[in-house]
Coordinates of C-alpha atoms and ligand atoms in Angstrom, one line a residue:
M1 CA 0.0 0.0 0.0
S2 CA 3.0 2.3 -0.2
S3 CA 4.2 4.2 -3.2
P4 CA 7.8 3.3 -4.2
L5 CA 10.5 5.0 -2.3
S6 CA 10.6 8.6 -3.4
T7 CA 12.5 11.7 -2.2
P8 CA 10.1 14.2 -0.7
A9 CA 10.2 17.7 -2.3
T10 CA 10.5 19.3 1.1
P11 CA 12.2 16.6 3.2
A12 CA 11.4 17.8 6.7
A13 CA 8.8 20.5 6.3
P14 CA 7.3 21.4 9.7
V15 CA 4.2 19.5 10.7
E16 CA 1.0 21.5 10.4
L17 CA -0.2 20.9 13.9
D18 CA -3.1 23.3 13.5
D19 CA -4.5 21.1 10.7
I20 CA -4.3 17.8 12.5
Q21 CA -7.1 16.6 14.8
G22 CA -5.8 16.7 18.4
L23 CA -6.7 13.1 19.2
I24 CA -3.7 12.0 17.2
R25 CA -1.3 14.0 19.4
F26 CA -2.9 14.1 22.8
G27 CA -5.4 11.4 23.5
Y28 CA -7.2 13.9 25.8
K29 CA -6.4 12.0 29.0
R30 CA -7.2 15.0 31.2
H31 CA -10.6 15.1 29.4
T32 CA -11.9 12.3 31.5
Q33 CA -15.5 12.7 30.2
A34 CA -16.1 11.4 26.7
C35 CA -19.0 10.5 24.5
F36 CA -19.1 9.2 20.9
L37 CA -22.0 10.1 18.6
L38 CA -22.7 7.7 15.7
L39 CA -24.6 9.6 13.1
R40 CA -26.3 8.8 9.7
V41 CA -27.0 11.5 7.2
K42 CA -30.7 12.2 6.8
D43 CA -30.4 15.6 5.0
R44 CA -27.3 15.9 2.8
E45 CA -27.3 19.6 2.5
A46 CA -27.8 20.3 6.2
A47 CA -25.2 17.6 7.1
R48 CA -22.7 19.3 4.8
V49 CA -23.4 22.7 6.2
W50 CA -22.8 21.5 9.7
L51 CA -19.6 19.7 8.8
A52 CA -18.2 22.6 6.9
A53 CA -18.8 24.9 9.9
V54 CA -18.6 22.4 12.7
A55 CA -17.9 24.1 16.0
P56 CA -14.2 24.2 16.0
V57 CA -12.6 20.9 15.6
T58 CA -9.8 20.9 18.1
S59 CA -6.4 20.8 16.5
A60 CA -3.1 19.2 17.6
A61 CA -1.6 22.7 18.3
T62 CA -0.8 23.1 22.0
I63 CA -3.3 25.2 23.9
E64 CA -2.5 26.2 27.5
P65 CA -4.5 25.8 29.6
P66 CA -6.2 22.9 27.7
P67 CA -9.6 23.7 26.2
Q68 CA -12.6 22.7 28.3
T69 CA -13.9 20.6 25.5
A70 CA -12.5 19.0 22.4
L71 CA -14.5 17.9 19.4
Q72 CA -13.2 15.5 16.7
V73 CA -14.9 14.3 13.5
A74 CA -14.4 11.2 11.5
L75 CA -16.2 9.8 8.5
S76 CA -16.9 6.3 7.1
S77 CA -16.7 5.5 3.4
E78 CA -20.5 5.1 3.4
G79 CA -20.6 8.5 5.1
L80 CA -18.5 10.1 2.3
R81 CA -20.8 8.7 -0.3
A82 CA -23.9 9.8 1.7
L83 CA -22.4 13.4 1.8
G84 CA -22.1 13.3 -2.0
V85 CA -18.3 13.1 -2.2
P86 CA -17.5 11.9 -5.8
S87 CA -16.9 8.2 -6.2
D88 CA -13.5 8.5 -7.7
I89 CA -12.4 10.4 -4.6
V90 CA -13.9 7.8 -2.2
E91 CA -12.2 5.0 -4.2
G92 CA -8.8 6.8 -3.8
F93 CA -8.8 5.8 -0.1
A94 CA -7.5 2.4 1.2
A95 CA -9.5 -0.6 0.0
E96 CA -10.3 -1.8 3.5
F97 CA -11.7 1.6 4.5
V98 CA -13.8 1.7 1.3
S99 CA -15.2 -1.8 1.9
G100 CA -15.8 -1.2 5.6
M101 CA -15.3 -3.4 8.7
S102 CA -18.4 -5.5 8.4
S103 CA -18.6 -5.8 4.6
D104 CA -17.6 -9.4 3.8
A105 CA -17.3 -12.8 5.3
S106 CA -13.6 -13.1 4.6
R107 CA -12.7 -10.0 6.6
A108 CA -15.1 -11.1 9.4
R109 CA -13.3 -14.4 9.6
R110 CA -9.9 -12.8 9.7
L111 CA -10.9 -10.3 12.4
G112 CA -12.5 -13.0 14.5
D113 CA -15.9 -11.6 13.9
V114 CA -17.6 -15.0 13.9
G115 CA -19.9 -16.8 16.3
A116 CA -21.0 -14.3 19.1
N117 CA -18.9 -11.6 17.4
E118 CA -20.7 -11.9 14.0
P119 CA -21.6 -8.5 12.5
G120 CA -25.2 -9.7 12.0
R121 CA -25.5 -9.6 15.8
W122 CA -23.9 -6.2 16.3
Q123 CA -25.8 -3.3 17.9
W124 CA -24.2 -1.0 15.3
G125 CA -21.8 -1.2 12.4
A126 CA -23.5 -3.6 10.0
G127 CA -26.2 -3.2 7.3
Q128 CA -28.3 -0.1 7.8
R129 CA -26.5 0.5 11.1
V130 CA -23.2 1.5 9.6
P131 CA -22.4 5.0 10.9
H132 CA -21.7 7.8 8.4
V133 CA -20.1 10.2 10.8
L134 CA -18.4 9.7 14.2
V135 CA -18.3 12.7 16.4
L136 CA -16.0 12.3 19.4
L137 CA -16.6 14.6 22.3
Y138 CA -14.0 15.0 25.1
A139 CA -14.5 17.3 28.1
L140 CA -12.8 18.2 31.3
P141 CA -14.7 16.9 34.4
G142 CA -18.2 18.5 34.6
C143 CA -18.1 20.1 31.2
L144 CA -19.6 17.4 29.0
E145 CA -23.4 17.4 29.6
G146 CA -24.6 20.8 28.4
W147 CA -22.1 20.9 25.6
Q148 CA -23.1 17.5 24.4
R149 CA -26.7 18.5 24.3
S150 CA -25.9 21.6 22.2
I151 CA -23.8 19.5 19.7
E152 CA -26.6 17.0 19.4
A153 CA -29.1 19.8 18.8
Q154 CA -26.9 21.2 16.1
C155 CA -26.7 17.8 14.4
N156 CA -30.4 17.3 14.4
A157 CA -31.1 19.0 11.1
G158 CA -28.6 16.9 9.0
F159 CA -28.3 13.6 10.9
E160 CA -30.2 10.9 12.7
T161 CA -28.4 9.5 15.7
L162 CA -27.7 5.8 15.5
A163 CA -26.1 5.7 18.9
C164 CA -24.7 7.9 21.5
L165 CA -22.0 5.9 23.2
P166 CA -21.1 7.2 26.7
S167 CA -17.9 6.3 28.4
T168 CA -16.9 5.9 32.1
D169 CA -13.8 7.3 33.7
M170 CA -12.3 4.1 35.4
H171 CA -9.2 6.1 36.4
G172 CA -6.8 4.4 34.0
L173 CA -8.0 0.9 34.5
E174 CA -9.8 -1.2 31.9
P175 CA -12.9 -3.2 33.2
F176 CA -10.9 -6.4 34.1
G177 CA -9.0 -4.2 36.5
F178 CA -5.6 -3.8 34.7
V179 CA -3.9 -0.5 34.1
D180 CA -4.4 0.3 30.4
G181 CA -2.9 2.8 28.0
I182 CA 0.8 2.3 29.1
S183 CA 2.5 1.3 25.9
Q184 CA 2.1 3.6 22.9
P185 CA 4.3 4.4 19.9
K186 CA 6.0 7.8 20.1
L187 CA 5.4 9.9 17.0
D188 CA 8.3 11.7 15.5
W189 CA 6.7 15.1 15.5
E190 CA 10.1 16.8 14.9
R191 CA 10.6 14.6 11.8
Q192 CA 14.1 13.7 12.9
R193 CA 13.9 10.0 12.4
P194 CA 15.2 9.1 9.0
A195 CA 12.7 7.2 7.1
R196 CA 14.4 4.0 6.2
D197 CA 13.6 0.7 4.6
A198 CA 17.0 -0.8 5.5
Q199 CA 17.0 -3.3 8.3
Q200 CA 16.6 -1.7 11.6
L201 CA 18.0 -3.9 14.2
A202 CA 16.8 -2.5 17.5
Y203 CA 13.3 -2.3 18.8
S204 CA 12.4 1.4 19.1
N205 CA 9.3 3.2 20.3
L206 CA 9.8 6.1 17.9
S207 CA 7.7 5.8 14.8
C208 CA 7.9 7.8 11.5
L209 CA 5.0 10.2 11.3
G210 CA 3.7 8.5 8.1
E211 CA 2.8 5.4 10.2
F212 CA 0.0 7.5 11.8
L213 CA -0.5 10.5 9.5
L214 CA -1.2 10.3 5.8
G215 CA 1.0 12.5 3.6
Y216 CA 4.2 11.9 5.5
A217 CA 6.9 9.3 5.0
N218 CA 6.3 6.0 6.7
E219 CA 8.7 3.4 8.1
Y220 CA 9.3 2.1 4.5
G221 CA 10.4 5.6 3.5
G222 CA 7.3 5.7 1.2
Y223 CA 4.0 7.5 1.3
T224 CA 0.8 5.5 2.0
D225 CA -1.7 5.7 -0.9
R226 CA -4.4 8.3 -0.4
P227 CA -6.5 10.5 -2.7
L228 CA -4.3 12.9 -4.6
L229 CA -6.3 15.3 -6.6
D230 CA -6.0 17.6 -9.6
P231 CA -5.7 21.0 -7.8
R232 CA -8.4 22.3 -10.1
R233 CA -10.8 20.2 -8.1
D234 CA -9.9 22.2 -5.1
V235 CA -11.3 25.6 -6.1
Q236 CA -11.1 27.1 -2.6
A237 CA -7.4 25.9 -2.4
L238 CA -8.1 24.3 0.9
L239 CA -5.8 21.3 0.5
P240 CA -2.0 21.3 0.9
R241 CA 0.1 20.0 -2.0
A242 CA 1.4 16.4 -1.6
E243 CA 5.0 16.1 -0.4
D244 CA 5.7 13.2 -2.8
A245 CA 3.7 14.7 -5.7
P246 CA 3.8 18.5 -5.5
D247 CA 1.5 19.0 -8.5
R248 CA -1.3 17.2 -6.6
A249 CA -3.6 18.4 -3.9
D250 CA -3.3 15.9 -0.9
L251 CA -6.7 15.0 0.6
G252 CA -5.1 12.6 3.0
R253 CA -2.4 14.9 4.4
N254 CA -2.7 15.4 8.2
G255 CA -5.4 12.7 8.4
S256 CA -5.4 9.2 9.8
Y257 CA -7.7 6.2 9.8
L258 CA -9.6 5.5 13.0
V259 CA -10.7 1.9 13.9
M260 CA -13.5 1.7 16.4
R261 CA -14.8 -1.5 18.1
Q262 CA -17.2 -1.8 21.0
L263 CA -15.9 -4.7 23.1
R264 CA -18.1 -6.0 25.9
Q265 CA -16.1 -7.6 28.7
D266 CA -17.4 -10.4 30.8
V267 CA -15.6 -9.4 34.0
H268 CA -17.4 -12.1 36.1
G269 CA -16.5 -14.8 33.6
F270 CA -12.9 -13.7 33.5
W271 CA -12.2 -13.6 37.2
Q272 CA -14.3 -16.7 38.0
F273 CA -12.4 -18.7 35.4
V274 CA -9.0 -17.5 36.6
D275 CA -10.1 -18.1 40.2
R276 CA -11.1 -21.7 39.4
Q277 CA -7.7 -22.3 37.8
A278 CA -6.0 -20.9 40.8
G279 CA -8.0 -23.1 43.2
G280 CA -9.3 -20.0 44.9
N281 CA -5.8 -18.8 45.9
P282 CA -5.8 -15.0 45.6
G283 CA -2.0 -14.7 44.9
L284 CA -2.1 -17.3 42.2
R285 CA -5.2 -15.9 40.7
E286 CA -3.6 -12.5 40.2
Q287 CA -0.4 -14.2 38.8
L288 CA -2.4 -16.2 36.2
A289 CA -4.4 -13.2 35.2
A290 CA -1.2 -11.2 34.8
A291 CA 0.3 -14.0 32.7
M292 CA -2.7 -13.8 30.4
V293 CA -2.4 -10.0 30.0
G294 CA 1.4 -9.9 30.1
R295 CA 1.6 -7.2 32.7
S296 CA 0.7 -7.0 36.4
L297 CA -2.6 -5.4 37.5
H298 CA -0.5 -2.3 38.2
G299 CA 1.0 -2.3 34.7
A300 CA 4.5 -3.6 35.6
P301 CA 6.1 -5.7 32.9
L302 CA 6.5 -9.3 33.9
F303 CA 10.3 -9.2 33.4
G304 CA 13.1 -7.1 32.2
P305 CA 13.5 -4.7 35.0
A306 CA 12.4 -7.2 37.6
N307 CA 8.7 -7.2 38.4
E308 CA 9.3 -6.0 42.0
T309 CA 11.0 -2.8 40.7
F310 CA 7.5 -1.4 40.1
P311 CA 5.4 -2.5 43.0
G312 CA 2.8 0.2 42.6
G313 CA 3.5 1.6 39.2
G314 CA 6.2 3.6 37.5
T315 CA 6.3 6.2 34.7
P316 CA 5.1 5.0 31.3
A317 CA 8.7 5.3 30.0
E318 CA 10.0 3.0 32.8
L319 CA 7.2 0.6 32.3
N320 CA 8.0 0.3 28.6
A321 CA 11.8 0.1 28.6
F322 CA 12.0 -3.6 27.7
T323 CA 11.9 -6.1 24.9
Y324 CA 11.4 -9.8 25.0
R325 CA 15.0 -10.7 24.1
T326 CA 15.8 -11.6 27.6
D327 CA 12.8 -14.0 27.7
P328 CA 13.0 -15.9 24.4
Q329 CA 11.0 -18.9 25.7
G330 CA 8.3 -16.9 27.4
L331 CA 9.3 -18.1 30.9
R332 CA 8.4 -14.9 32.5
C333 CA 5.9 -13.4 30.0
P334 CA 4.2 -16.1 28.1
M335 CA 4.5 -15.9 24.3
G336 CA 0.7 -15.8 24.0
A337 CA 0.1 -13.1 26.6
H338 CA -2.1 -10.3 25.2
V339 CA 0.7 -7.6 25.2
R340 CA 3.2 -10.0 23.7
R341 CA 0.9 -10.9 20.9
T342 CA -0.2 -7.3 20.2
N343 CA 3.4 -6.0 20.2
P344 CA 6.1 -8.7 20.1
R345 CA 8.7 -5.9 20.2
N346 CA 11.1 -7.5 17.7
A347 CA 12.9 -5.6 15.1
D348 CA 13.6 -6.8 11.6
L349 CA 16.2 -9.4 12.5
P350 CA 15.3 -12.2 14.8
P351 CA 17.2 -12.2 18.1
G352 CA 20.6 -13.8 18.4
D353 CA 24.3 -13.2 19.1
A354 CA 26.0 -10.1 17.8
G355 CA 28.6 -12.1 15.9
I356 CA 28.7 -12.2 12.1
V357 CA 28.0 -16.0 11.9
S358 CA 24.9 -15.7 13.9
W359 CA 23.8 -12.7 11.9
A360 CA 24.3 -14.5 8.6
K361 CA 22.5 -17.6 9.9
R362 CA 19.5 -15.6 11.0
T363 CA 19.5 -13.4 7.9
L364 CA 19.6 -16.4 5.5
G365 CA 17.0 -18.3 7.6
F366 CA 19.3 -21.2 8.6
D367 CA 18.3 -20.9 12.2
A368 CA 15.2 -22.8 13.1
P369 CA 14.2 -20.6 16.1
A370 CA 14.8 -17.6 14.0
L371 CA 12.4 -18.9 11.4
D372 CA 9.8 -19.4 14.1
Q373 CA 10.2 -15.8 15.0
D374 CA 9.8 -14.6 11.5
L375 CA 6.1 -14.2 11.9
V376 CA 6.6 -11.7 14.6
A377 CA 9.5 -9.7 13.0
S378 CA 9.3 -6.1 12.0
T379 CA 6.9 -4.9 14.7
R380 CA 7.6 -1.3 13.7
F381 CA 5.2 -1.8 10.7
H382 CA 2.4 -2.9 12.9
R383 CA 2.1 -0.4 15.7
L384 CA -1.2 0.9 16.9
L385 CA -1.9 4.3 18.5
R386 CA -4.6 3.4 21.0
R387 CA -7.2 5.9 22.1
G388 CA -9.9 3.7 23.6
R389 CA -12.3 4.6 26.5
E390 CA -14.0 2.4 29.0
Y391 CA -17.8 2.3 29.3
G392 CA -20.4 0.9 31.7
A393 CA -20.2 0.3 35.5
A394 CA -16.9 -1.0 36.9
V395 CA -17.3 -4.4 38.6
P396 CA -15.2 -4.7 41.8
L397 CA -13.3 -8.0 42.1
A398 CA -15.3 -9.3 45.1
Q399 CA -18.5 -8.8 43.1
A400 CA -17.0 -10.4 40.0
L401 CA -16.1 -13.5 42.0
A402 CA -19.4 -13.6 43.8
G403 CA -21.9 -14.6 41.1
P404 CA -23.2 -14.0 37.6
S405 CA -23.3 -10.6 36.0
A406 CA -26.4 -8.7 37.2
G407 CA -27.0 -6.8 34.0
A408 CA -25.2 -4.9 31.3
D409 CA -21.5 -5.8 31.2
P410 CA -18.9 -3.0 31.0
G411 CA -16.4 -2.9 28.2
L412 CA -14.0 -0.9 26.1
H413 CA -14.7 1.4 23.2
F414 CA -11.5 0.3 21.5
I415 CA -10.2 3.0 19.2
C416 CA -6.9 2.9 17.4
L417 CA -5.4 5.2 14.8
G418 CA -3.0 4.4 11.9
A419 CA -2.2 5.3 8.4
N420 CA -2.8 1.8 7.1
I421 CA -5.7 -0.2 8.5
A422 CA -4.6 -3.4 6.7
R423 CA -1.0 -3.4 7.8
Q424 CA -1.7 -2.1 11.3
F425 CA -5.1 -3.0 12.9
E426 CA -6.1 -5.8 10.6
F427 CA -2.7 -7.4 10.7
V428 CA -2.4 -7.3 14.5
Q429 CA -6.0 -8.6 14.9
D430 CA -5.6 -11.4 12.3
A431 CA -2.0 -12.6 12.4
W432 CA -1.2 -12.0 16.1
V433 CA -4.4 -11.8 18.1
M434 CA -6.7 -14.4 16.5
A435 CA -3.9 -16.6 15.0
T436 CA -3.9 -20.1 16.4
R437 CA -0.4 -20.4 15.2
F438 CA 1.7 -17.6 16.7
D439 CA 5.3 -17.7 17.7
G440 CA 5.4 -21.5 17.9
L441 CA 2.1 -21.8 19.8
R442 CA -0.7 -24.1 18.9
N443 CA -4.3 -24.5 20.0
E444 CA -4.6 -21.0 21.3
S445 CA -5.4 -17.4 20.4
D446 CA -5.3 -14.2 22.5
P447 CA -6.3 -15.1 26.0
L448 CA -8.4 -12.0 26.4
L449 CA -9.8 -11.6 22.9
G450 CA -10.1 -15.1 21.4
T451 CA -13.5 -16.5 20.3
R452 CA -12.4 -20.0 21.3
L453 CA -14.2 -21.4 18.3
P454 CA -12.3 -24.2 16.5
A455 CA -10.0 -23.1 13.7
P456 CA -11.2 -23.9 10.1
D457 CA -9.1 -27.1 10.2
G458 CA -10.9 -28.2 13.4
T459 CA -8.0 -27.5 15.9
R460 CA -9.0 -26.2 19.3
T461 CA -8.2 -22.6 20.2
D462 CA -9.1 -22.5 23.8
D463 CA -5.8 -23.2 25.5
F464 CA -3.4 -20.8 27.1
S465 CA 0.2 -22.1 27.7
M466 CA 2.8 -20.8 30.1
P467 CA 6.3 -22.3 29.4
Q468 CA 8.1 -23.6 32.5
P469 CA 11.9 -23.7 33.0
E470 CA 11.8 -27.5 33.2
G471 CA 9.2 -29.9 31.9
P472 CA 6.1 -29.3 29.8
D473 CA 4.3 -26.0 29.6
Q474 CA 1.7 -25.3 32.2
R475 CA -1.6 -25.2 30.4
L476 CA -5.0 -23.6 31.1
G477 CA -7.6 -25.4 29.0
G478 CA -11.2 -24.6 28.1
L479 CA -11.0 -20.8 28.2
P480 CA -14.4 -19.3 27.7
Q481 CA -14.9 -16.2 25.5
F482 CA -14.4 -13.1 27.7
V483 CA -14.7 -10.3 25.1
T484 CA -17.6 -9.9 22.6
V485 CA -17.7 -7.5 19.7
L486 CA -20.9 -5.4 19.8
G487 CA -20.1 -3.1 17.0
G488 CA -17.4 -1.6 14.9
A489 CA -16.5 0.5 11.9
Y490 CA -13.6 2.1 10.0
F491 CA -13.4 5.8 9.7
F492 CA -11.2 8.5 8.2
L493 CA -10.1 11.2 10.6
P494 CA -9.3 14.0 8.1
G495 CA -7.1 16.9 8.5
I496 CA -9.2 19.9 9.4
R497 CA -8.9 21.6 6.0
A498 CA -9.6 18.2 4.3
L499 CA -12.8 18.0 6.4
R500 CA -14.0 21.3 5.1
Y501 CA -13.1 20.1 1.6
L502 CA -15.1 16.9 2.0
A503 CA -18.1 18.8 3.3
T504 CA -18.1 21.0 0.2
A505 CA -16.9 18.6 -2.5
H506 CA -19.3 17.7 -5.3
Ligands
HEM1 C1 -11.6 -5.5 25.9 C2 -10.5 -5.7 25.1 C3 -9.1 -5.4 25.6 C4 -8.6 -5.3 26.8 C5 -9.2 -5.6 28.1 C6 -7.2 -5.0 26.7 C7 -6.3 -4.8 27.7 C8 -5.0 -4.4 27.6 C9 -4.0 -4.2 28.7 C10 -4.4 -4.3 30.1 C11 -2.9 -3.8 28.1 C12 -1.6 -3.4 28.9 C13 -1.4 -2.0 29.2 C14 -0.8 -1.2 28.1 O1 0.3 -1.5 27.6 O2 -1.4 -0.2 27.7 C15 -3.0 -3.8 26.7 C16 -2.0 -3.5 25.8 C17 -2.2 -3.5 24.4 N1 -3.3 -3.9 23.7 FE1 -5.1 -4.4 24.5 N2 -6.9 -4.8 25.3 C18 -8.0 -5.1 24.6 C19 -8.2 -5.1 23.3 C20 -7.2 -4.9 22.3 C21 -7.3 -5.0 20.9 C22 -8.6 -5.3 20.2 C23 -6.1 -4.7 20.4 C24 -5.7 -4.7 18.9 C25 -6.2 -5.4 18.0 C26 -5.2 -4.4 21.5 C27 -3.9 -4.0 21.3 C28 -3.1 -3.7 22.4 C29 -1.7 -3.2 22.2 C30 -1.0 -2.9 20.9 C31 -1.2 -3.1 23.4 C32 0.2 -2.6 23.8 C33 1.2 -3.7 23.8 C34 2.6 -3.2 24.0 O3 3.0 -2.4 23.2 O4 3.3 -3.7 24.9 N3 -5.9 -4.6 22.6 N4 -4.3 -4.2 26.4

């Protein structure tokens, strides 16, 4: 999905922070109140008028003190069509965005949207319930309610509301009770990291901007495909010129793709399962749960800087300063743990000695363990910028252990950003999260997210294995499904000028 390597006309032009939606840079952590409006166009002209003038979309430029409220807008491909954006422009976006998350059985199978996760059962995101526009509202404590009402009133003329998804501030924990939002890629806002396609040997957290923003060079040193227009189609000269094609107007520049999935979490089921496996022993219960996640409840990594270094937390940088090189067999953090699957932290070259012989063996593929690792190489091409928010009522551990769920389960509005949905979200979800063969593992998928349905060849997927220093792996069998998909869609989070363009394009 990348154009061939090309030399940008202006190699390190400054980033236009005031044209980028703020969510990409900030995540709005201090804005602990959030709500997501899923809208469908009912009156095209009114919808376009509102989008063209939408109460200021908050940009990525630094504002001190932070604004009380921040509004972000994203559009699905169905939404672009409903707004009257010409087909050839819509088709210029990435194929998976154009098709949509719930569009076909093959994608559903790859994403694990089968069984209880099937799009046909979703509350939103399939058929007539695919949202056209997603409005994300973030507010400082106490500032959401009245503002949300006024935005909803403004939207009334052009849109019908498919859903208004509230969120809950769980103080940095996700509903199972683990600290979330610790590991994130760091974007190279200064554009100092050379875009390179050569082998990069060390795991790094710094990502080229083009991994998360269209119109900038990515980790391959290329530019991800996006609609590049004849400037005559941009009569108001809203759009910037493309860095890699200066005679074209770049509709993608400063935009990103946004993946949203509503994930219901069976907190009772999770803790009761782990408790049974631990024979009711609280210490062991916490240890098993941490092995499944790959971090302690407090967010400490399970190795590297020893676990006890961070008894009650640590800065995100400290909690992230590790790779799995010191734990090649998964003795401390199991290979199949959620965080190890979703970011195996390997660079291009599989791990091994620094010597030239080892390097040659690994490069040429003569090293069996190295081959096994091949599937998880090059993690820098598969990073996700996570921006999810929790929803529903938190379930205390004692209550989770006490009995069945009393009503609506809480969950996660999983949101991630990336310039390439196929190579980032879909790859991670398919090849790492749902894969029954991952890093030498068999009969298992992600311990938090797996559907536990048999693979197409009939093999079981409901194990979770924890390698031991001696003897066979310790295995948990018969894992139930803990997380169910209730909805989802792919969106384009445009640059602010591109949003105005899309609202006026014919
Ligand atoms: C309800 C569902 C989920 C729960 C409860 C959950 C929970 C967690 C927790 C507790 C962490 C560790 C804290 C951190 O590093 O931020 C984590 C990390 C992570 N999760 Fe999830 N997660 C869920 C869904 C997903 C999905 C659907 C994906 C992607 C397909 C995903 C991708 C990641 C990634 C990339 C990391 C960071 C790994 C690293 O860099 O070390 N998660 N998640």
